[in-house]
PDB file of C-alpha atoms and ligand atoms in Angstrom:
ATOM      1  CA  UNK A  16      84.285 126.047  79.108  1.00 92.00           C
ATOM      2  CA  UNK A  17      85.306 126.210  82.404  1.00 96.00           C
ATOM      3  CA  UNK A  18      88.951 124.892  83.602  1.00 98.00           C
ATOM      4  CA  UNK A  19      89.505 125.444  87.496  1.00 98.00           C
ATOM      5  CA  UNK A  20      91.167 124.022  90.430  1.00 98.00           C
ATOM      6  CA  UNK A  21      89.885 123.833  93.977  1.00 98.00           C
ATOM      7  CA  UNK A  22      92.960 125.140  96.260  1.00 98.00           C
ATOM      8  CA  UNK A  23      92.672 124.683 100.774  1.00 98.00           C
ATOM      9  CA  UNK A  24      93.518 122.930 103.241  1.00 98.00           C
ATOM     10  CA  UNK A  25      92.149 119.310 104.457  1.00 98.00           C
ATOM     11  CA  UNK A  26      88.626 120.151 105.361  1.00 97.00           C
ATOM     12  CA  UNK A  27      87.885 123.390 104.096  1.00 98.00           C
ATOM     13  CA  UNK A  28      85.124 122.424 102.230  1.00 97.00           C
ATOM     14  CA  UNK A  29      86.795 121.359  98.556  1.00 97.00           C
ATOM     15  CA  UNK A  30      84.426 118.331  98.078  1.00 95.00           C
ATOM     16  CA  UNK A  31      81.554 119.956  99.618  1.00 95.00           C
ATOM     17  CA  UNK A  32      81.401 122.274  97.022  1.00 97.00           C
ATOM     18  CA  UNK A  33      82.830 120.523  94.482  1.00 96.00           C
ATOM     19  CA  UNK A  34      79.301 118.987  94.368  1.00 94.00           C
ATOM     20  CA  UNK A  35      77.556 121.794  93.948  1.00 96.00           C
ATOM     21  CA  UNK A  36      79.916 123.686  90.836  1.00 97.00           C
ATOM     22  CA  UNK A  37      79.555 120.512  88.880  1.00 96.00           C
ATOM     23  CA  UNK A  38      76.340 120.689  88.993  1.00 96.00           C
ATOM     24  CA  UNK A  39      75.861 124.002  87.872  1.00 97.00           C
ATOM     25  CA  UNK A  40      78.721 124.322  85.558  1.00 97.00           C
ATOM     26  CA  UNK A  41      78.001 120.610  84.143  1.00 97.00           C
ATOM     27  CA  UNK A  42      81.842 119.665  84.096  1.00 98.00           C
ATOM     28  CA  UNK A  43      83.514 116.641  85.958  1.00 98.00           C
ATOM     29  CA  UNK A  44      84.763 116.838  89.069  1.00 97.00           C
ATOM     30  CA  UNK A  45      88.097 114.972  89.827  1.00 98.00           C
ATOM     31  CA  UNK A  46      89.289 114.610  93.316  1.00 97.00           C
ATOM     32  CA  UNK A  47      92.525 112.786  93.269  1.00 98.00           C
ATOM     33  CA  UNK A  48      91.711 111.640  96.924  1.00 97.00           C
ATOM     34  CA  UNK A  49      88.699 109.539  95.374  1.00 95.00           C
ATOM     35  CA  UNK A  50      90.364 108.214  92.966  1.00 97.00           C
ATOM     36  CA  UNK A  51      92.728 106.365  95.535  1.00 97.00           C
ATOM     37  CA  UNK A  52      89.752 105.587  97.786  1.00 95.00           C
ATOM     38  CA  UNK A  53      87.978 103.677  95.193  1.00 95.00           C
ATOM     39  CA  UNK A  54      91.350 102.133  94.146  1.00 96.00           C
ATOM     40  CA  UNK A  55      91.980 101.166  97.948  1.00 95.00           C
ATOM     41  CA  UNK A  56      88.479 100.091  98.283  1.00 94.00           C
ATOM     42  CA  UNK A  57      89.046  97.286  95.226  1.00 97.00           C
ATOM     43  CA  UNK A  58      92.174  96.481  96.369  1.00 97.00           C
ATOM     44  CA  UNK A  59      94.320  97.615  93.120  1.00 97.00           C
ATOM     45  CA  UNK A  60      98.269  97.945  93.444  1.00 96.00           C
ATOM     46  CA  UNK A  61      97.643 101.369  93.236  1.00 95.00           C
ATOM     47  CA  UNK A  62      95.397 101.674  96.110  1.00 97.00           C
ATOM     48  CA  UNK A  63      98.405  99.434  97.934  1.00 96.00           C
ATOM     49  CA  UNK A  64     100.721 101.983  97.542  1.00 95.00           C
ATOM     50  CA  UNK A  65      98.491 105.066  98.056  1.00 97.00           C
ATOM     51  CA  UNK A  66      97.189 103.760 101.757  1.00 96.00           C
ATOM     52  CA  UNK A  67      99.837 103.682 103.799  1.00 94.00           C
ATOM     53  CA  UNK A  68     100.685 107.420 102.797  1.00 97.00           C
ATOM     54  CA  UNK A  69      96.896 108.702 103.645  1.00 97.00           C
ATOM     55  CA  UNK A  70      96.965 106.686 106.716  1.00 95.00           C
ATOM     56  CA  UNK A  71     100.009 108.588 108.019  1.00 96.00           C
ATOM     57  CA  UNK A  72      98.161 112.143 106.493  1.00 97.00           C
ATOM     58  CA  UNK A  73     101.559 112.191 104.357  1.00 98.00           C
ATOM     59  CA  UNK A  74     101.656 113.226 100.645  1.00 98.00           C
ATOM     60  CA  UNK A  75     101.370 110.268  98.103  1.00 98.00           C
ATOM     61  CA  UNK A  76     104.794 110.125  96.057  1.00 97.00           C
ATOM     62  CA  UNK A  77     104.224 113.243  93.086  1.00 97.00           C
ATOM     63  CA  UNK A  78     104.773 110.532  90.102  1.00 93.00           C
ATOM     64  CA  UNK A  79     102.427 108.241  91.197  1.00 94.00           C
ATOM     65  CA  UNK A  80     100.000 111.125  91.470  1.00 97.00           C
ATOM     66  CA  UNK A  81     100.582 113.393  88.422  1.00 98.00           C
ATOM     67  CA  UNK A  82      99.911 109.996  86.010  1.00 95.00           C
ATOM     68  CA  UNK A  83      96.542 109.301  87.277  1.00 96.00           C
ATOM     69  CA  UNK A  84      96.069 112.606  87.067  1.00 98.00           C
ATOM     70  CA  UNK A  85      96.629 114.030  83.668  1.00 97.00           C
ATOM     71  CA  UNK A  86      95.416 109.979  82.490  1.00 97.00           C
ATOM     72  CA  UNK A  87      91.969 111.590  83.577  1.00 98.00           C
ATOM     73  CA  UNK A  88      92.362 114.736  82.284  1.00 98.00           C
ATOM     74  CA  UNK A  89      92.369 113.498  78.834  1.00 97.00           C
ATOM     75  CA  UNK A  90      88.975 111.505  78.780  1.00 97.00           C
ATOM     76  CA  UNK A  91      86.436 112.890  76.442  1.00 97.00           C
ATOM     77  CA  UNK A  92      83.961 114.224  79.673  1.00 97.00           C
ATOM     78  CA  UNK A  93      87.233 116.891  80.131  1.00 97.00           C
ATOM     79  CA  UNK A  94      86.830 118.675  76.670  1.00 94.00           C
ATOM     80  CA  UNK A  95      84.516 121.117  78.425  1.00 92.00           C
ATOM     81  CA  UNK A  96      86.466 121.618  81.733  1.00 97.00           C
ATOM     82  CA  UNK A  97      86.883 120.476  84.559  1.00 98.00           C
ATOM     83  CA  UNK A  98      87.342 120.772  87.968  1.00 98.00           C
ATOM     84  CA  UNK A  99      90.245 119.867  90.301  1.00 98.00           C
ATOM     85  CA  UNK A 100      89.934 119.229  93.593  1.00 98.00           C
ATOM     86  CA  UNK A 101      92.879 117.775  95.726  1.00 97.00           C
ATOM     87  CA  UNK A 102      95.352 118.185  93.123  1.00 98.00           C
ATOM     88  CA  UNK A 103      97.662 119.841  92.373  1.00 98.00           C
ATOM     89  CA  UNK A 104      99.305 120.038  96.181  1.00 98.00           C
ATOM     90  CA  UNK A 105     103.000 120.367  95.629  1.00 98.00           C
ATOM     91  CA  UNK A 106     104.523 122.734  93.149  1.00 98.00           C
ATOM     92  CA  UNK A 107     106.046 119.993  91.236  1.00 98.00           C
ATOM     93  CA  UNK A 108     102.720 118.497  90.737  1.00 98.00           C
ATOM     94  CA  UNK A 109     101.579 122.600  89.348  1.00 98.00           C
ATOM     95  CA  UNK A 110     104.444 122.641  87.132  1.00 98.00           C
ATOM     96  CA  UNK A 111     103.933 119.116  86.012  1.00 98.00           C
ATOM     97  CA  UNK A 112      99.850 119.821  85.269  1.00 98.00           C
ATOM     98  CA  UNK A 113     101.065 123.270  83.725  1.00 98.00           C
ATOM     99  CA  UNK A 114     103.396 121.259  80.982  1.00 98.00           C
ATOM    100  CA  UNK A 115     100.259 118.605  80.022  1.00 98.00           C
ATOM    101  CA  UNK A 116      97.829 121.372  79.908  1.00 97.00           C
ATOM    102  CA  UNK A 117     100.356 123.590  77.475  1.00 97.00           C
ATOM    103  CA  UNK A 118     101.260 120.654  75.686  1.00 97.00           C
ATOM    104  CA  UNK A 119      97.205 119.877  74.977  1.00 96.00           C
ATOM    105  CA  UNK A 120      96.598 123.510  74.071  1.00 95.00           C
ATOM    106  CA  UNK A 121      94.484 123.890  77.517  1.00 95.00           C
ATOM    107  CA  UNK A 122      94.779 126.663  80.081  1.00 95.00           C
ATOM    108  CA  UNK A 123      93.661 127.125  83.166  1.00 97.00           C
ATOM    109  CA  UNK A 124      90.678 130.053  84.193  1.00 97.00           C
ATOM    110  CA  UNK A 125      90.632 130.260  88.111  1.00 98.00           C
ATOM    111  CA  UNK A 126      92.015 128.760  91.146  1.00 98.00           C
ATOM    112  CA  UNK A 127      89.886 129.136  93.813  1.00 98.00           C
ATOM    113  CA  UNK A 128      91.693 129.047  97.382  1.00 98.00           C
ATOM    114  CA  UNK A 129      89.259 128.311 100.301  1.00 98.00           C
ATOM    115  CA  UNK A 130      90.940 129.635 103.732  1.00 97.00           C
ATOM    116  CA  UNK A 131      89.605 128.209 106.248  1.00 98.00           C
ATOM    117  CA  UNK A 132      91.449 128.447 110.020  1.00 97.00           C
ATOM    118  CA  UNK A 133      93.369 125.417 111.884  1.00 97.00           C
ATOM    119  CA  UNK A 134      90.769 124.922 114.463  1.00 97.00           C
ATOM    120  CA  UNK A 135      87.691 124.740 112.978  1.00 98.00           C
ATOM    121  CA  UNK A 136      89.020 122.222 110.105  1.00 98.00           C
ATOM    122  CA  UNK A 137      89.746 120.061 113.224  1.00 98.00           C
ATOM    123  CA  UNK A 138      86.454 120.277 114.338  1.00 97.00           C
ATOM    124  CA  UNK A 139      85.158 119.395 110.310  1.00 97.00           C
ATOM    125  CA  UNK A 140      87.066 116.788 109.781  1.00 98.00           C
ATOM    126  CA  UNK A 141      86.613 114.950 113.470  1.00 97.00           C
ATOM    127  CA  UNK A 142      82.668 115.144 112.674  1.00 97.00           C
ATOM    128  CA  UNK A 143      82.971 114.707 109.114  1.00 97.00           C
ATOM    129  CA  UNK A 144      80.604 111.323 108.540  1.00 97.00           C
ATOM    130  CA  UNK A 145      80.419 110.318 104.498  1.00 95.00           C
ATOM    131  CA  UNK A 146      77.941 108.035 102.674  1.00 95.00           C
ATOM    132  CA  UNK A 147      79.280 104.839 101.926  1.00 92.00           C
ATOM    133  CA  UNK A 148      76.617 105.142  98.772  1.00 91.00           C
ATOM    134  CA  UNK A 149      77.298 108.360  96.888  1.00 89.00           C
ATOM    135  CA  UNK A 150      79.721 109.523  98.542  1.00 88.00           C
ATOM    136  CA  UNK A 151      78.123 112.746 100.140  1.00 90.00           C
ATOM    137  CA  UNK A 152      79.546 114.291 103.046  1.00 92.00           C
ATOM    138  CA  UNK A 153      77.441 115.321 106.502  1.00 95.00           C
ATOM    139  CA  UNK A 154      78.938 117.065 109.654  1.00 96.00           C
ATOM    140  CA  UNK A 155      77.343 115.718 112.670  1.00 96.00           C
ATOM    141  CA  UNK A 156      76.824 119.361 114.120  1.00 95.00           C
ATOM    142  CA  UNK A 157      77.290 121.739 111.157  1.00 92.00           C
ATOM    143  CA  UNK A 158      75.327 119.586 108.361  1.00 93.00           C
ATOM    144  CA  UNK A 159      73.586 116.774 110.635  1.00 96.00           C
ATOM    145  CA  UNK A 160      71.701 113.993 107.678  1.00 97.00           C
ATOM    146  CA  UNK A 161      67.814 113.479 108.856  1.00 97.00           C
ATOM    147  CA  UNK A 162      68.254 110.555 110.152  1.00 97.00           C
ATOM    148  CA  UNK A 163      71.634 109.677 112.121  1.00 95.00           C
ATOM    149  CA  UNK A 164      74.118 107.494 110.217  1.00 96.00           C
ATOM    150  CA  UNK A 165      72.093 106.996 106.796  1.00 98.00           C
ATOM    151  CA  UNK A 166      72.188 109.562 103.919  1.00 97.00           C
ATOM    152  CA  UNK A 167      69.540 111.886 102.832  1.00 97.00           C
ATOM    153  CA  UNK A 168      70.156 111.461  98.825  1.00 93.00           C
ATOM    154  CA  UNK A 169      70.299 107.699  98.487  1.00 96.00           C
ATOM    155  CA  UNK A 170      70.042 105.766 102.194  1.00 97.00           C
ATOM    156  CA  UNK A 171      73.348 104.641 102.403  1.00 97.00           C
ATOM    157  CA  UNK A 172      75.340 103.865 105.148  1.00 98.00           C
ATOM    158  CA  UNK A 173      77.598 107.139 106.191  1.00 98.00           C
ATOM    159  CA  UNK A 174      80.612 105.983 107.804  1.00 96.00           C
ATOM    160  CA  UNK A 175      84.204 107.991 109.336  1.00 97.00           C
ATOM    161  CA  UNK A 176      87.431 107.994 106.799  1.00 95.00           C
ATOM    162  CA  UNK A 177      90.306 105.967 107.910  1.00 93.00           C
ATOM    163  CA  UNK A 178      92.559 109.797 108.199  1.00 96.00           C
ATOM    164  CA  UNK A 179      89.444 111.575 109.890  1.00 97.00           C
ATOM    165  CA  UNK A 180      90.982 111.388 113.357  1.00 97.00           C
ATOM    166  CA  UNK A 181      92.541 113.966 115.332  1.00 96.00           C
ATOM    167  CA  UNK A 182      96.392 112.601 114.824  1.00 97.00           C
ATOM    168  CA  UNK A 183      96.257 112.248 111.292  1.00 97.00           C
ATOM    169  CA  UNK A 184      94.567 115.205 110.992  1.00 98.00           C
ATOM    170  CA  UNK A 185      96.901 117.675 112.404  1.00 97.00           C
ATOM    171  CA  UNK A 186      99.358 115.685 110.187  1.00 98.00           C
ATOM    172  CA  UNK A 187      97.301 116.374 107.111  1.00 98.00           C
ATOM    173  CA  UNK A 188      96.988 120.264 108.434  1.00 98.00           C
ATOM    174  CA  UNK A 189     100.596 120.530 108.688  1.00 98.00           C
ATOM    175  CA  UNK A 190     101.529 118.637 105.319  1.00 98.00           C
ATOM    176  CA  UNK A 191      99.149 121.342 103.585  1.00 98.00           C
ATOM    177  CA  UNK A 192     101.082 124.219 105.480  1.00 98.00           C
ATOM    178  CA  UNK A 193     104.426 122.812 104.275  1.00 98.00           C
ATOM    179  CA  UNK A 194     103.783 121.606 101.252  1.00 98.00           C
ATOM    180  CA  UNK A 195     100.577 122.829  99.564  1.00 98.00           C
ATOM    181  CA  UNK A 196     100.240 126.193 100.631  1.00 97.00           C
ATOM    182  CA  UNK A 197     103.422 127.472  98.283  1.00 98.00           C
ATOM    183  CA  UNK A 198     100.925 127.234  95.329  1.00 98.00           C
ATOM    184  CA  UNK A 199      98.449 129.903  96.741  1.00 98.00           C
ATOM    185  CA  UNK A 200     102.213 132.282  95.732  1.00 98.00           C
ATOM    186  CA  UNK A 201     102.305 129.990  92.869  1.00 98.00           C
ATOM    187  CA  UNK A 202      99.146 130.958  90.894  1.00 98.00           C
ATOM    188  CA  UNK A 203      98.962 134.505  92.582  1.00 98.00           C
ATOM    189  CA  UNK A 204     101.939 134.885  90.224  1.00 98.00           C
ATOM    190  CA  UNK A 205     100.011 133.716  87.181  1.00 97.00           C
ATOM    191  CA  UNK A 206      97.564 135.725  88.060  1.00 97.00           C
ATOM    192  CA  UNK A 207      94.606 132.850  88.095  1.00 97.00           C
ATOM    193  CA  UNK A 208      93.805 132.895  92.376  1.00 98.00           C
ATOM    194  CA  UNK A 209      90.886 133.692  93.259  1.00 98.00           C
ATOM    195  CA  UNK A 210      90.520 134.084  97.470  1.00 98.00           C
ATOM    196  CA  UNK A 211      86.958 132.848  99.120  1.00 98.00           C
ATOM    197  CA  UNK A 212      86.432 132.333 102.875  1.00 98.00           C
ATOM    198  CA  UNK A 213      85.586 128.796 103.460  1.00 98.00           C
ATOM    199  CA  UNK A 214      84.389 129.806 107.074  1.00 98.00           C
ATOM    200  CA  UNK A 215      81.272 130.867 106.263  1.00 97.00           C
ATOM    201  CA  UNK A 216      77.865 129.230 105.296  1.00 95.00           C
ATOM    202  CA  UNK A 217      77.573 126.421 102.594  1.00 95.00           C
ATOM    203  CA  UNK A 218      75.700 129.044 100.500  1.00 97.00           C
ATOM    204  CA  UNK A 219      77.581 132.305 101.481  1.00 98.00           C
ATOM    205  CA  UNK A 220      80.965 130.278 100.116  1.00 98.00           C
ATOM    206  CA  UNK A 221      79.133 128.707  97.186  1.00 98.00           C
ATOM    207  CA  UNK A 222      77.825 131.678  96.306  1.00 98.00           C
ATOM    208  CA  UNK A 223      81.796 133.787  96.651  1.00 98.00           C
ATOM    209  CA  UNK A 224      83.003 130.932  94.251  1.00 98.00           C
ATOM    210  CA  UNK A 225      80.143 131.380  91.736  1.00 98.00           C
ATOM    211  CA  UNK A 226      80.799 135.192  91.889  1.00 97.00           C
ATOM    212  CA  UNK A 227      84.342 134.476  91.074  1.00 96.00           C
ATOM    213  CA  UNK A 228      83.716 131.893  88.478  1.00 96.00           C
ATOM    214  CA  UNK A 229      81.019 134.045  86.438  1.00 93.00           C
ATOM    215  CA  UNK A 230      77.755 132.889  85.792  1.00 84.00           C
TER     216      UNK A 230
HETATM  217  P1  AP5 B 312      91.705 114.321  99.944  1.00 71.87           P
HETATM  218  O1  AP5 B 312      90.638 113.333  99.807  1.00 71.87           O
HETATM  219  O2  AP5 B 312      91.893 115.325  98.875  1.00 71.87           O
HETATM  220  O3  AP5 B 312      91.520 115.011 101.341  1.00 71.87           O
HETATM  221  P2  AP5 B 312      91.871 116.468 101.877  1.00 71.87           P
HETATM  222  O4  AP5 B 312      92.593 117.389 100.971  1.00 71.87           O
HETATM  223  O5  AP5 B 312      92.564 116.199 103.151  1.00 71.87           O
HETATM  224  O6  AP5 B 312      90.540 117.186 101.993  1.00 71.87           O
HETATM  225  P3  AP5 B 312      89.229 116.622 102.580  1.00 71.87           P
HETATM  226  O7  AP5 B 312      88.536 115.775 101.598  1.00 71.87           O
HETATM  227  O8  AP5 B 312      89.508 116.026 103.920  1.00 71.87           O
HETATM  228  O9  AP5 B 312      88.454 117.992 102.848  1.00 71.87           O
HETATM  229  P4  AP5 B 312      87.461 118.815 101.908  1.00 71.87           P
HETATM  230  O10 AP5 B 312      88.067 120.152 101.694  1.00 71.87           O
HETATM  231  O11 AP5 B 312      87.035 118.050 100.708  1.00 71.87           O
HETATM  232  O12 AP5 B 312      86.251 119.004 102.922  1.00 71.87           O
HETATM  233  P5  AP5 B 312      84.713 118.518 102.860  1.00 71.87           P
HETATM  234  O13 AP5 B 312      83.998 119.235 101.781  1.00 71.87           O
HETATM  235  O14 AP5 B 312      84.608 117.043 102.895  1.00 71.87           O
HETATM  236  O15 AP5 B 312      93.104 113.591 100.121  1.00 71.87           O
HETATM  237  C1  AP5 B 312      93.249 112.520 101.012  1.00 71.87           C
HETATM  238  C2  AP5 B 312      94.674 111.964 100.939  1.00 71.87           C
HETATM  239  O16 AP5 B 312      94.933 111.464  99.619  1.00 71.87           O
HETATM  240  C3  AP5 B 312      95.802 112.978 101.187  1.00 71.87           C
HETATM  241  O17 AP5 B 312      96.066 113.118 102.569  1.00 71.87           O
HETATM  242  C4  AP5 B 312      96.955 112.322 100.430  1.00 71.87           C
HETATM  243  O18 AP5 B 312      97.508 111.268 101.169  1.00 71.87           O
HETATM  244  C5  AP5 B 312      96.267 111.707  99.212  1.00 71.87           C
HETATM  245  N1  AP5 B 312      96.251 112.635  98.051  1.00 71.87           N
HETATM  246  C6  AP5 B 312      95.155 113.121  97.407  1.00 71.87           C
HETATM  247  N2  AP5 B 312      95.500 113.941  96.414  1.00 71.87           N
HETATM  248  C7  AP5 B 312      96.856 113.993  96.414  1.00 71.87           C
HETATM  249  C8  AP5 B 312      97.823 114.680  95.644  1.00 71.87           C
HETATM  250  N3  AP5 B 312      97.470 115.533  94.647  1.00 71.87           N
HETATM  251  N4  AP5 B 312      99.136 114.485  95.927  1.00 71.87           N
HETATM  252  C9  AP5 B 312      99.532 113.646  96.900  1.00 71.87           C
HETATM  253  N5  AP5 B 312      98.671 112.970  97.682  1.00 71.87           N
HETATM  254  C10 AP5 B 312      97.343 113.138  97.450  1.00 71.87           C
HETATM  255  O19 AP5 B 312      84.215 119.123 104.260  1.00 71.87           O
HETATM  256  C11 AP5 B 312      84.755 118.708 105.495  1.00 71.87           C
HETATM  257  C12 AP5 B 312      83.680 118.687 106.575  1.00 71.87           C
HETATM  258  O20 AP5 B 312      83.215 120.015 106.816  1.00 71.87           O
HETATM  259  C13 AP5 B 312      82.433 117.895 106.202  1.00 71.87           C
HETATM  260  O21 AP5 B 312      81.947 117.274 107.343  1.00 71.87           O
HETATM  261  C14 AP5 B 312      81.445 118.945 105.714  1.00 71.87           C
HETATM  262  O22 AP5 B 312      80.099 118.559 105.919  1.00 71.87           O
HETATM  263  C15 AP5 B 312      81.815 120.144 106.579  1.00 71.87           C
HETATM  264  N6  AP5 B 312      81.612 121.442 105.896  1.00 71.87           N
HETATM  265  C16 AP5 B 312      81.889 121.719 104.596  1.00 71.87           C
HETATM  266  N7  AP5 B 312      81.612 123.015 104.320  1.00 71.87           N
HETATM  267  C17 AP5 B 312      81.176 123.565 105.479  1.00 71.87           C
HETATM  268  C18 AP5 B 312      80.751 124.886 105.843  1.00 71.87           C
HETATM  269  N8  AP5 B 312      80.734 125.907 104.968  1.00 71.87           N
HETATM  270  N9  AP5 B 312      80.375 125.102 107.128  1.00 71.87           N
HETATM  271  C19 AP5 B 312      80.394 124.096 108.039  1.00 71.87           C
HETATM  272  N10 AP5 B 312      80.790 122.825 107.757  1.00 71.87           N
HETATM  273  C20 AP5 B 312      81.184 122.557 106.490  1.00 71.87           C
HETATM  274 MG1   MG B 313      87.498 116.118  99.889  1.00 71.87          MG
HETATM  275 ZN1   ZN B 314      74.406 108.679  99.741  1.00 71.87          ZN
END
């Protein structure tokens, strides 16, 4: 049983790793950002309303966001954990997902909070390529794929997100400043944080989380 959130700013490595904890810890991983993607990608009403917000690097409205949310949370691949990663990223959304979880006799083990300085998640995100496949994400300097533009795991075609410029991006950075980073006080106070620094190695920060998470 493992129930855990990924906490850090827009690049600091959340999905990256995300990747490799499910794996290990064989729970789902639930990025709220994919779940708009793929609903923007079909076209739904939802993904209608989300895009114009991640376009701008602005904050989807909290209601829209806390349904889709906790609607997930409840599927049967949840009842052994799960892990968060993108949400929650106002307070209101951590108070919201604090109700739902005491209200379905869940609690919460770690939040992990990757730091990760202002510069360097400019230079992440700008080079950030992602597989239009599986979703896996390359760097073209930091974590190049074999061959340029096609993914090692399954061929696909790696392509740039529609908020991965350098605009949008020092929106998002300053969006998580204003409005995210209050919940890093938030579950220091509950006594759930856990602190890794997201500027090192894949492995080195992979390895800080699973030291914090327990084998
Ligand atoms: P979301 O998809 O969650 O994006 P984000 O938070 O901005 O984070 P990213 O996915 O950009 O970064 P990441 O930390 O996953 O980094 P990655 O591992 O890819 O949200 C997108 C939008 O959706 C939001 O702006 C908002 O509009 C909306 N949204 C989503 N959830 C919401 C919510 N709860 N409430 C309201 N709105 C919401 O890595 C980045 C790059 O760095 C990659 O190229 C990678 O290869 C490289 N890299 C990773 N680790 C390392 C390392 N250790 N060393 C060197 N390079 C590395
Ligand atoms: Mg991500
Ligand atoms: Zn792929």
């Amino acid at each position: 049983m493992l129930r855990t959130i990924l906490l850090g700013p827009p690049g600091a490595g959340k999905g990256t790793q995300a990747v490799k904890i499910v794996e290990k810890y064989h729970i789902p991983h639930i990025s709220t950002g994919d779940i708009f993607r793929e609903n923007i990608k079909k076209g739904t009403e939802l993904g209608k309303k989300a895009q114009e917000y991640m376009n701008r690097g602005e904050l989807v409205p909290d209601d829209l966001v806390i349904d889709i949310a906790t609607t997930r949370l409840l599927e049967d691949d949840c009842k052994n954990g799960f892990l968060l990663d993108g949400f929650p990223r106002t307070v209101y959304q951590a108070e919201k997902l604090d109700a739902f979880l005491a209200a379905n006799g869940m609690k919460l083990d770690k939040v992990i909070d990757i730091a990760v300085e202002k510069e360097e998640l400019i230079t992440r995100l700008t080079g950030r390529r992602v597989c239009k496949g599986c979703g896996a994400s390359y760097h073209i300097v930091n974590i190049p794929s074999k061959q340029e533009g096609i993914c090692d795991t399954c061929g696909g075609e790696l392509f740039q997100r529609a908020d991965d410029n350098v605009e949008t991006v020092t929106n998002r950075i300053e969006v998580y400043n204003n409005q995210t980073m209050p919940l890093v006080d938030y579950y220091e106070k509950a006594g759930v944080i856990v602190h890794v620094d997201g500027a090192e190695s894949l492995d080195n920060v992979f390895n800080a989380i699973v030291d914090a998470l327990g084998e």
